[in-house]
Amino acid sequence: MPDSQKIIEIEVLRYNPESDKEPHLEVYKVPFSDDMSVLQGAQYIKDHFDGSLTFRWSCRMAICGSCGMMINGIPKLSCETFLRDYYPNRIRIEAMANFPIEKDLVVDLSGFIEKLESIQPYIIPREPRSLDQGEYIQSPEQFNAYIQFTSCINCTLCYAACPQFGLNPDFIGPAAIALLHRYNMDSRDGAAAERMELVAAEEGVFNCSAVGYCSEVCPKHVDPANAVNINKTNAAKDYFLRFLSPKGGSK
Amino acid sequence: MKSGLKRSNAPIFWSLFGAGGMFSALFGPVLVFITGIAVPLSLMLPSGTMSYPKMLAFAQNFIGKGFILAVISLFLWFAAHRIFHSLHEIGIHAGLGAKLICYGSAFVATVVSAVVLLRLGF
């Protein structure tokens, strides 16, 4: 190791469900270069200090959405956050807030997966369509109505950011509602009324108090807060207009 | 789709909150200026702008009544909702009690001001 080698202190929230009653912090002194991400810092700790350190990662380039964690208290993807931006201060990495910790930096996402399934995240056609009717034609305008909301990588940083999800884990939450909105806005889809039952439910959009932090931390600029708030208006319309609608709105 | 979903009654409170937010943003600052600064300091406005006979006439006019009721009631519904949710956000787990105090005071103030305005006559 050359003398000029820079060393940063990384404080890691450790938790081993087999031996620990509660999570605790441990500090590691990690030599780093300017091109090293926080994820690479964690990998260095695993390779050189403690092979039991557990965290999720895959692509290393902000596409897979696996490596989210709290970095100095802010939900971020660790692969696109660089150690040089924190040096010479100590950096603290913890499991994503608002989720139960499985081990070290790995959280239990099963609740989120259930929510993703519950919004019916697939195109439900307006009417049956046969192959000889050909492909769907979509104008650029129709495409632009939903494309932004397709960019979600399910990193769940928005859930770690959302104070309302922290207080009520039943809240469907930002990413799932953004994806719900993506399918509702797709001209090929006809299931917005079906999904309204969930949007308007007690688990739905009205848990949101428009803090907007979800959109701030989103690494893909999906703007889930916008999707949630558009659906508040939709749900309010559905609430008051259901008596006038021939179909009676959702239940 | 999950089963056993219960429709939230939040749209009632959220609509009043939204209407109050819009109304207070549009009229709040200028009302503070007129009633709190311009009239007491006799700035810009003719003297007696808010004299008792003028204000009584305003409150006896149908549109004037509506405006006064909207200012009092919608501002309060807006504040009640905002305060209730802010309690939630700073970690005070606002239960039924807080809900009753917040929304209840807005409701009572709405009823009282409606009654008072109606009793002033037309």
Tab-separated table of C-alpha atoms in Angstrom:
chain	number	residue	atom	x	y	z
A	1	MET	CA	0.000	0.000	0.000
A	2	PRO	CA	1.612	3.319	-1.042
A	3	ASP	CA	1.915	6.083	1.594
A	4	SER	CA	-0.399	8.354	-0.388
A	5	GLN	CA	-3.216	5.793	-0.120
A	6	LYS	CA	-6.355	7.504	1.164
A	7	ILE	CA	-8.320	5.708	3.869
A	8	ILE	CA	-11.964	6.356	4.650
A	9	GLU	CA	-13.822	5.132	7.720
A	10	ILE	CA	-17.005	3.279	6.844
A	11	GLU	CA	-19.468	2.704	9.659
A	12	VAL	CA	-21.755	-0.225	8.838
A	13	LEU	CA	-25.012	-1.221	10.493
A	14	ARG	CA	-24.534	-4.912	11.255
A	15	TYR	CA	-27.223	-7.364	12.240
A	16	ASN	CA	-27.022	-11.118	12.422
A	17	PRO	CA	-30.450	-12.540	13.266
A	18	GLU	CA	-28.820	-15.712	14.668
A	19	SER	CA	-26.720	-13.975	17.307
A	20	ASP	CA	-27.733	-10.299	17.658
A	21	LYS	CA	-30.646	-8.973	19.679
A	22	GLU	CA	-30.545	-5.700	17.763
A	23	PRO	CA	-28.502	-4.029	15.020
A	24	HIS	CA	-25.235	-2.329	15.974
A	25	LEU	CA	-22.622	-0.208	14.179
A	26	GLU	CA	-19.115	-1.350	13.285
A	27	VAL	CA	-16.368	0.811	11.805
A	28	TYR	CA	-13.949	-0.326	9.086
A	29	LYS	CA	-10.970	1.590	7.692
A	30	VAL	CA	-11.121	1.162	3.948
A	31	PRO	CA	-8.356	2.235	1.525
A	32	PHE	CA	-9.964	3.716	-1.562
A	33	SER	CA	-9.318	5.390	-4.886
A	34	ASP	CA	-11.333	8.205	-6.429
A	35	ASP	CA	-13.237	5.906	-8.754
A	36	MET	CA	-14.550	3.679	-5.939
A	37	SER	CA	-18.257	3.613	-5.169
A	38	VAL	CA	-19.766	3.007	-1.739
A	39	LEU	CA	-20.740	-0.448	-3.021
A	40	GLN	CA	-17.084	-1.154	-3.800
A	41	GLY	CA	-16.280	0.015	-0.272
A	42	ALA	CA	-18.689	-2.598	1.100
A	43	GLN	CA	-17.167	-5.208	-1.201
A	44	TYR	CA	-13.709	-4.306	0.103
A	45	ILE	CA	-14.916	-4.857	3.674
A	46	LYS	CA	-16.403	-8.237	2.700
A	47	ASP	CA	-13.222	-9.312	0.878
A	48	HIS	CA	-10.680	-8.098	3.435
A	49	PHE	CA	-12.249	-7.699	6.876
A	50	ASP	CA	-15.410	-9.731	7.327
A	51	GLY	CA	-16.721	-12.183	4.765
A	52	SER	CA	-20.040	-12.403	6.581
A	53	LEU	CA	-21.041	-8.828	5.681
A	54	THR	CA	-24.254	-9.237	3.697
A	55	PHE	CA	-25.650	-6.882	1.069
A	56	ARG	CA	-27.434	-7.087	-2.276
A	57	TRP	CA	-25.899	-5.947	-5.528
A	58	SER	CA	-25.764	-6.977	-9.161
A	59	CYS	CA	-25.220	-4.581	-12.061
A	60	ARG	CA	-22.939	-1.897	-10.507
A	61	MET	CA	-24.428	0.714	-12.865
A	62	ALA	CA	-27.766	1.896	-11.435
A	63	ILE	CA	-29.903	-0.353	-13.588
A	64	CYS	CA	-30.773	-3.359	-11.430
A	65	GLY	CA	-31.950	-1.512	-8.324
A	66	SER	CA	-30.472	-4.036	-5.864
A	67	CYS	CA	-27.909	-2.017	-3.915
A	68	GLY	CA	-30.074	0.606	-2.242
A	69	MET	CA	-29.080	1.561	1.302
A	70	MET	CA	-29.129	4.505	3.682
A	71	ILE	CA	-25.913	6.453	3.108
A	72	ASN	CA	-25.451	9.002	5.900
A	73	GLY	CA	-29.189	8.685	6.439
A	74	ILE	CA	-30.225	9.303	2.826
A	75	PRO	CA	-31.646	6.498	0.644
A	76	LYS	CA	-29.258	6.029	-2.301
A	77	LEU	CA	-28.004	3.405	-4.718
A	78	SER	CA	-24.562	2.555	-3.355
A	79	CYS	CA	-23.189	1.808	-6.838
A	80	GLU	CA	-23.628	5.395	-8.033
A	81	THR	CA	-22.527	7.058	-4.800
A	82	PHE	CA	-18.810	7.694	-4.508
A	83	LEU	CA	-16.564	7.446	-1.455
A	84	ARG	CA	-14.569	10.514	-2.635
A	85	ASP	CA	-17.628	12.716	-2.043
A	86	TYR	CA	-17.600	11.855	1.684
A	87	TYR	CA	-13.838	11.764	2.358
A	88	PRO	CA	-12.276	12.759	4.766
A	89	ASN	CA	-15.432	12.362	6.866
A	90	ARG	CA	-16.679	9.043	8.109
A	91	ILE	CA	-19.475	7.532	6.058
A	92	ARG	CA	-22.338	5.554	7.598
A	93	ILE	CA	-24.174	2.866	5.657
A	94	GLU	CA	-27.328	1.197	6.962
A	95	ALA	CA	-30.110	-1.029	5.720
A	96	MET	CA	-32.933	0.835	3.957
A	97	ALA	CA	-35.244	2.569	6.429
A	98	ASN	CA	-38.862	1.466	6.976
A	99	PHE	CA	-38.189	-2.199	6.072
A	100	PRO	CA	-37.531	-5.132	8.402
A	101	ILE	CA	-33.824	-6.083	8.327
A	102	GLU	CA	-33.023	-9.662	7.332
A	103	LYS	CA	-29.277	-9.475	7.779
A	104	ASP	CA	-26.846	-6.531	7.787
A	105	LEU	CA	-27.826	-4.380	4.773
A	106	VAL	CA	-30.384	-6.807	3.355
A	107	VAL	CA	-34.030	-5.970	3.996
A	108	ASP	CA	-37.169	-8.060	3.646
A	109	LEU	CA	-38.927	-6.946	0.451
A	110	SER	CA	-41.748	-9.499	0.482
A	111	GLY	CA	-44.320	-6.857	1.473
A	112	PHE	CA	-43.268	-4.746	-1.504
A	113	ILE	CA	-43.491	-7.696	-3.896
A	114	GLU	CA	-47.046	-8.401	-2.706
A	115	LYS	CA	-47.944	-4.756	-3.360
A	116	LEU	CA	-46.465	-4.935	-6.860
A	117	GLU	CA	-48.631	-7.962	-7.593
A	118	SER	CA	-51.720	-6.326	-6.119
A	119	ILE	CA	-51.743	-3.450	-8.640
A	120	GLN	CA	-52.073	-5.898	-11.593
A	121	PRO	CA	-48.872	-4.711	-13.297
A	122	TYR	CA	-49.722	-5.867	-16.808
A	123	ILE	CA	-51.852	-4.648	-19.687
A	124	ILE	CA	-55.458	-5.738	-19.339
A	125	PRO	CA	-56.902	-5.080	-22.816
A	126	ARG	CA	-60.084	-3.026	-23.215
A	127	GLU	CA	-61.560	-5.733	-25.411
A	128	PRO	CA	-60.376	-9.120	-26.674
A	129	ARG	CA	-58.110	-8.783	-29.711
A	130	SER	CA	-57.153	-11.450	-32.223
A	131	LEU	CA	-53.787	-11.843	-33.949
A	132	ASP	CA	-55.141	-10.938	-37.402
A	133	GLN	CA	-56.169	-7.526	-36.057
A	134	GLY	CA	-52.436	-6.810	-36.013
A	135	GLU	CA	-50.367	-4.820	-33.564
A	136	TYR	CA	-51.576	-1.982	-31.382
A	137	ILE	CA	-50.882	1.435	-32.859
A	138	GLN	CA	-49.824	4.046	-30.352
A	139	SER	CA	-49.187	7.717	-31.116
A	140	PRO	CA	-46.147	9.492	-29.637
A	141	GLU	CA	-48.586	11.400	-27.439
A	142	GLN	CA	-50.119	8.181	-26.084
A	143	PHE	CA	-46.617	6.795	-25.564
A	144	ASN	CA	-45.467	9.894	-23.686
A	145	ALA	CA	-48.425	9.615	-21.303
A	146	TYR	CA	-46.886	6.621	-19.544
A	147	ILE	CA	-43.238	6.182	-20.595
A	148	GLN	CA	-41.806	8.103	-17.625
A	149	PHE	CA	-43.497	5.716	-15.190
A	150	THR	CA	-41.961	2.651	-16.873
A	151	SER	CA	-38.472	3.619	-15.721
A	152	CYS	CA	-38.878	2.246	-12.196
A	153	ILE	CA	-36.233	-0.334	-11.248
A	154	ASN	CA	-37.939	-1.417	-8.004
A	155	CYS	CA	-35.013	-0.240	-5.883
A	156	THR	CA	-37.535	0.803	-3.159
A	157	LEU	CA	-35.507	3.896	-2.211
A	158	CYS	CA	-38.840	5.768	-2.348
A	159	TYR	CA	-40.243	3.498	0.365
A	160	ALA	CA	-37.165	4.129	2.516
A	161	ALA	CA	-37.819	7.861	1.986
A	162	CYS	CA	-41.571	7.846	2.611
A	163	PRO	CA	-42.542	8.887	6.174
A	164	GLN	CA	-46.100	7.683	5.632
A	165	PHE	CA	-44.975	4.195	4.613
A	166	GLY	CA	-42.794	4.233	7.724
A	167	LEU	CA	-45.884	4.853	9.850
A	168	ASN	CA	-48.278	2.590	7.954
A	169	PRO	CA	-46.621	-0.378	6.207
A	170	ASP	CA	-49.975	-1.251	4.596
A	171	PHE	CA	-49.726	1.866	2.390
A	172	ILE	CA	-49.350	0.682	-1.229
A	173	GLY	CA	-46.577	3.235	-1.523
A	174	PRO	CA	-44.849	5.330	-4.198
A	175	ALA	CA	-43.275	2.789	-6.588
A	176	ALA	CA	-46.308	0.485	-6.754
A	177	ILE	CA	-48.642	3.437	-7.361
A	178	ALA	CA	-46.292	4.824	-10.039
A	179	LEU	CA	-46.431	1.451	-11.803
A	180	LEU	CA	-50.203	1.289	-11.369
A	181	HIS	CA	-50.377	4.716	-12.986
A	182	ARG	CA	-48.129	3.500	-15.817
A	183	TYR	CA	-50.679	0.809	-16.762
A	184	ASN	CA	-53.674	3.096	-16.240
A	185	MET	CA	-52.156	5.647	-18.620
A	186	ASP	CA	-51.402	3.090	-21.343
A	187	SER	CA	-53.853	3.426	-24.246
A	188	ARG	CA	-53.867	-0.374	-24.659
A	189	ASP	CA	-55.065	-0.912	-21.090
A	190	GLY	CA	-58.661	-0.794	-19.916
A	191	ALA	CA	-58.440	-1.727	-16.247
A	192	ALA	CA	-58.190	1.690	-14.569
A	193	ALA	CA	-61.632	1.227	-12.997
A	194	GLU	CA	-60.597	-2.170	-11.634
A	195	ARG	CA	-57.416	-0.719	-10.138
A	196	MET	CA	-59.417	2.181	-8.654
A	197	GLU	CA	-60.638	-0.127	-5.899
A	198	LEU	CA	-57.072	-0.261	-4.584
A	199	VAL	CA	-56.258	3.403	-5.293
A	200	ALA	CA	-59.318	4.567	-3.331
A	201	ALA	CA	-58.944	2.041	-0.516
A	202	GLU	CA	-57.641	2.788	2.954
A	203	GLU	CA	-54.281	1.337	1.828
A	204	GLY	CA	-54.340	3.639	-1.205
A	205	VAL	CA	-53.233	7.108	-2.283
A	206	PHE	CA	-54.704	9.075	0.622
A	207	ASN	CA	-51.989	7.832	2.959
A	208	CYS	CA	-49.706	10.238	1.089
A	209	SER	CA	-49.320	13.680	2.635
A	210	ALA	CA	-47.412	15.108	-0.349
A	211	VAL	CA	-43.970	15.212	1.260
A	212	GLY	CA	-42.367	14.566	-2.148
A	213	TYR	CA	-39.173	12.987	-0.785
A	214	CYS	CA	-39.902	9.816	-2.809
A	215	SER	CA	-39.424	11.709	-6.066
A	216	GLU	CA	-36.331	13.437	-4.724
A	217	VAL	CA	-34.491	10.168	-3.988
A	218	CYS	CA	-35.672	8.328	-7.126
A	219	PRO	CA	-32.548	7.445	-9.155
A	220	LYS	CA	-34.607	7.086	-12.348
A	221	HIS	CA	-36.668	10.329	-12.188
A	222	VAL	CA	-39.924	8.398	-12.221
A	223	ASP	CA	-41.560	11.065	-10.014
A	224	PRO	CA	-43.788	8.696	-8.024
A	225	ALA	CA	-45.143	11.627	-5.966
A	226	ASN	CA	-46.723	12.988	-9.132
A	227	ALA	CA	-48.329	9.614	-9.922
A	228	VAL	CA	-49.710	9.392	-6.380
A	229	ASN	CA	-51.122	12.901	-6.443
A	230	ILE	CA	-52.722	12.534	-9.883
A	231	ASN	CA	-54.441	9.453	-8.481
A	232	LYS	CA	-55.666	11.363	-5.438
A	233	THR	CA	-57.591	13.573	-7.854
A	234	ASN	CA	-58.810	10.488	-9.750
A	235	ALA	CA	-59.906	8.808	-6.523
A	236	ALA	CA	-61.686	11.949	-5.290
A	237	LYS	CA	-63.530	12.206	-8.630
A	238	ASP	CA	-64.457	8.534	-8.358
A	239	TYR	CA	-65.641	9.064	-4.785
A	240	PHE	CA	-68.043	11.892	-5.620
A	241	LEU	CA	-69.029	10.984	-9.188
A	242	ARG	CA	-69.648	7.276	-8.635
A	243	PHE	CA	-73.298	8.007	-7.904
A	244	LEU	CA	-73.659	9.660	-11.326
A	245	SER	CA	-71.688	7.060	-13.257
A	246	PRO	CA	-73.778	4.412	-15.047
A	247	LYS	CA	-71.402	1.712	-13.832
A	248	GLY	CA	-71.385	3.109	-10.304
A	249	GLY	CA	-67.584	3.447	-10.091
A	250	SER	CA	-65.668	0.967	-8.008
A	251	LYS	CA	-67.230	-0.478	-4.881
B	1	MET	CA	-56.246	-7.603	-6.561
B	2	LYS	CA	-56.411	-7.756	-2.783
B	3	SER	CA	-59.758	-8.706	-1.353
B	4	GLY	CA	-61.542	-7.033	1.533
B	5	LEU	CA	-60.517	-3.529	0.491
B	6	LYS	CA	-62.397	-0.766	2.238
B	7	ARG	CA	-62.991	2.514	0.432
B	8	SER	CA	-61.334	5.412	2.212
B	9	ASN	CA	-63.525	8.393	3.151
B	10	ALA	CA	-60.483	10.654	2.810
B	11	PRO	CA	-61.752	12.362	-0.394
B	12	ILE	CA	-64.239	14.412	1.686
B	13	PHE	CA	-61.498	15.833	3.905
B	14	TRP	CA	-58.959	15.995	1.104
B	15	SER	CA	-61.344	18.000	-1.107
B	16	LEU	CA	-62.034	20.490	1.691
B	17	PHE	CA	-58.279	20.640	2.306
B	18	GLY	CA	-57.606	21.232	-1.395
B	19	ALA	CA	-60.301	23.884	-1.690
B	20	GLY	CA	-59.047	25.591	1.480
B	21	GLY	CA	-55.447	25.465	0.290
B	22	MET	CA	-56.358	27.062	-3.021
B	23	PHE	CA	-58.597	29.657	-1.380
B	24	SER	CA	-56.074	30.616	1.291
B	25	ALA	CA	-53.276	30.884	-1.267
B	26	LEU	CA	-55.416	33.186	-3.422
B	27	PHE	CA	-56.956	35.345	-0.702
B	28	GLY	CA	-54.922	34.784	2.495
B	29	PRO	CA	-52.018	37.189	1.842
B	30	VAL	CA	-54.195	40.049	0.593
B	31	LEU	CA	-56.607	39.615	3.528
B	32	VAL	CA	-53.685	39.785	5.964
B	33	PHE	CA	-52.537	42.943	4.197
B	34	ILE	CA	-55.973	44.627	4.210
B	35	THR	CA	-57.178	43.625	7.691
B	36	GLY	CA	-53.824	43.524	9.481
B	37	ILE	CA	-51.766	46.308	7.859
B	38	ALA	CA	-53.588	48.615	5.437
B	39	VAL	CA	-56.727	49.329	7.485
B	40	PRO	CA	-55.106	49.770	10.943
B	41	LEU	CA	-52.350	51.996	9.476
B	42	SER	CA	-54.738	53.792	7.065
B	43	LEU	CA	-52.563	52.919	4.086
B	44	MET	CA	-53.819	53.076	0.517
B	45	LEU	CA	-57.452	52.408	1.389
B	46	PRO	CA	-60.123	55.092	2.047
B	47	SER	CA	-60.922	55.663	5.729
B	48	GLY	CA	-63.789	53.601	7.049
B	49	THR	CA	-63.165	50.764	4.617
B	50	MET	CA	-63.875	48.275	7.372
B	51	SER	CA	-66.290	50.414	9.412
B	52	TYR	CA	-69.088	48.573	11.196
B	53	PRO	CA	-71.936	49.627	8.829
B	54	LYS	CA	-69.881	48.636	5.782
B	55	MET	CA	-68.896	45.274	7.191
B	56	LEU	CA	-72.456	44.609	8.345
B	57	ALA	CA	-73.759	45.379	4.858
B	58	PHE	CA	-71.092	43.083	3.434
B	59	ALA	CA	-72.147	40.276	5.808
B	60	GLN	CA	-75.807	40.795	4.935
B	61	ASN	CA	-75.174	40.464	1.233
B	62	PHE	CA	-75.629	36.962	-0.143
B	63	ILE	CA	-72.209	36.887	-1.871
B	64	GLY	CA	-70.559	38.553	1.127
B	65	LYS	CA	-71.936	35.842	3.421
B	66	GLY	CA	-70.598	33.169	1.121
B	67	PHE	CA	-67.167	34.783	1.036
B	68	ILE	CA	-66.959	35.161	4.828
B	69	LEU	CA	-68.098	31.576	5.350
B	70	ALA	CA	-65.591	30.285	2.790
B	71	VAL	CA	-62.731	32.251	4.357
B	72	ILE	CA	-63.485	31.001	7.871
B	73	SER	CA	-64.551	27.458	7.071
B	74	LEU	CA	-62.234	26.438	4.218
B	75	PHE	CA	-59.173	27.999	5.877
B	76	LEU	CA	-59.966	25.928	8.991
B	77	TRP	CA	-60.538	22.679	7.083
B	78	PHE	CA	-57.232	23.287	5.336
B	79	ALA	CA	-55.454	23.940	8.640
B	80	ALA	CA	-57.117	20.981	10.392
B	81	HIS	CA	-55.969	18.551	7.706
B	82	ARG	CA	-52.458	19.994	7.559
B	83	ILE	CA	-52.034	19.988	11.349
B	84	PHE	CA	-53.447	16.461	11.646
B	85	HIS	CA	-51.017	15.093	9.040
B	86	SER	CA	-48.091	17.085	10.379
B	87	LEU	CA	-48.648	15.459	13.778
B	88	HIS	CA	-48.412	12.152	11.953
B	89	GLU	CA	-45.180	13.173	10.262
B	90	ILE	CA	-43.377	14.338	13.385
B	91	GLY	CA	-44.096	10.952	14.952
B	92	ILE	CA	-47.068	11.826	17.144
B	93	HIS	CA	-49.311	8.919	16.338
B	94	ALA	CA	-52.425	10.909	15.877
B	95	GLY	CA	-55.366	8.735	16.774
B	96	LEU	CA	-59.082	9.307	16.878
B	97	GLY	CA	-58.683	12.009	19.555
B	98	ALA	CA	-56.423	14.193	17.412
B	99	LYS	CA	-58.703	13.606	14.437
B	100	LEU	CA	-61.737	14.724	16.414
B	101	ILE	CA	-59.972	17.827	17.728
B	102	CYS	CA	-58.597	18.856	14.304
B	103	TYR	CA	-61.574	18.144	12.054
B	104	GLY	CA	-64.116	18.659	14.853
B	105	SER	CA	-62.981	22.243	15.474
B	106	ALA	CA	-63.222	22.988	11.748
B	107	PHE	CA	-66.697	21.463	11.667
B	108	VAL	CA	-67.912	23.358	14.765
B	109	ALA	CA	-66.483	26.648	13.468
B	110	THR	CA	-68.213	26.062	10.116
B	111	VAL	CA	-71.576	25.479	11.760
B	112	VAL	CA	-71.185	28.416	14.165
B	113	SER	CA	-70.174	30.858	11.445
B	114	ALA	CA	-72.996	29.669	9.171
B	115	VAL	CA	-75.531	30.189	11.972
B	116	VAL	CA	-74.124	33.612	12.903
B	117	LEU	CA	-74.107	34.718	9.261
B	118	LEU	CA	-77.687	33.596	8.750
B	119	ARG	CA	-78.848	35.347	11.931
B	120	LEU	CA	-77.411	38.632	10.647
B	121	GLY	CA	-80.227	38.621	8.099
B	122	PHE	CA	-80.215	39.630	4.456
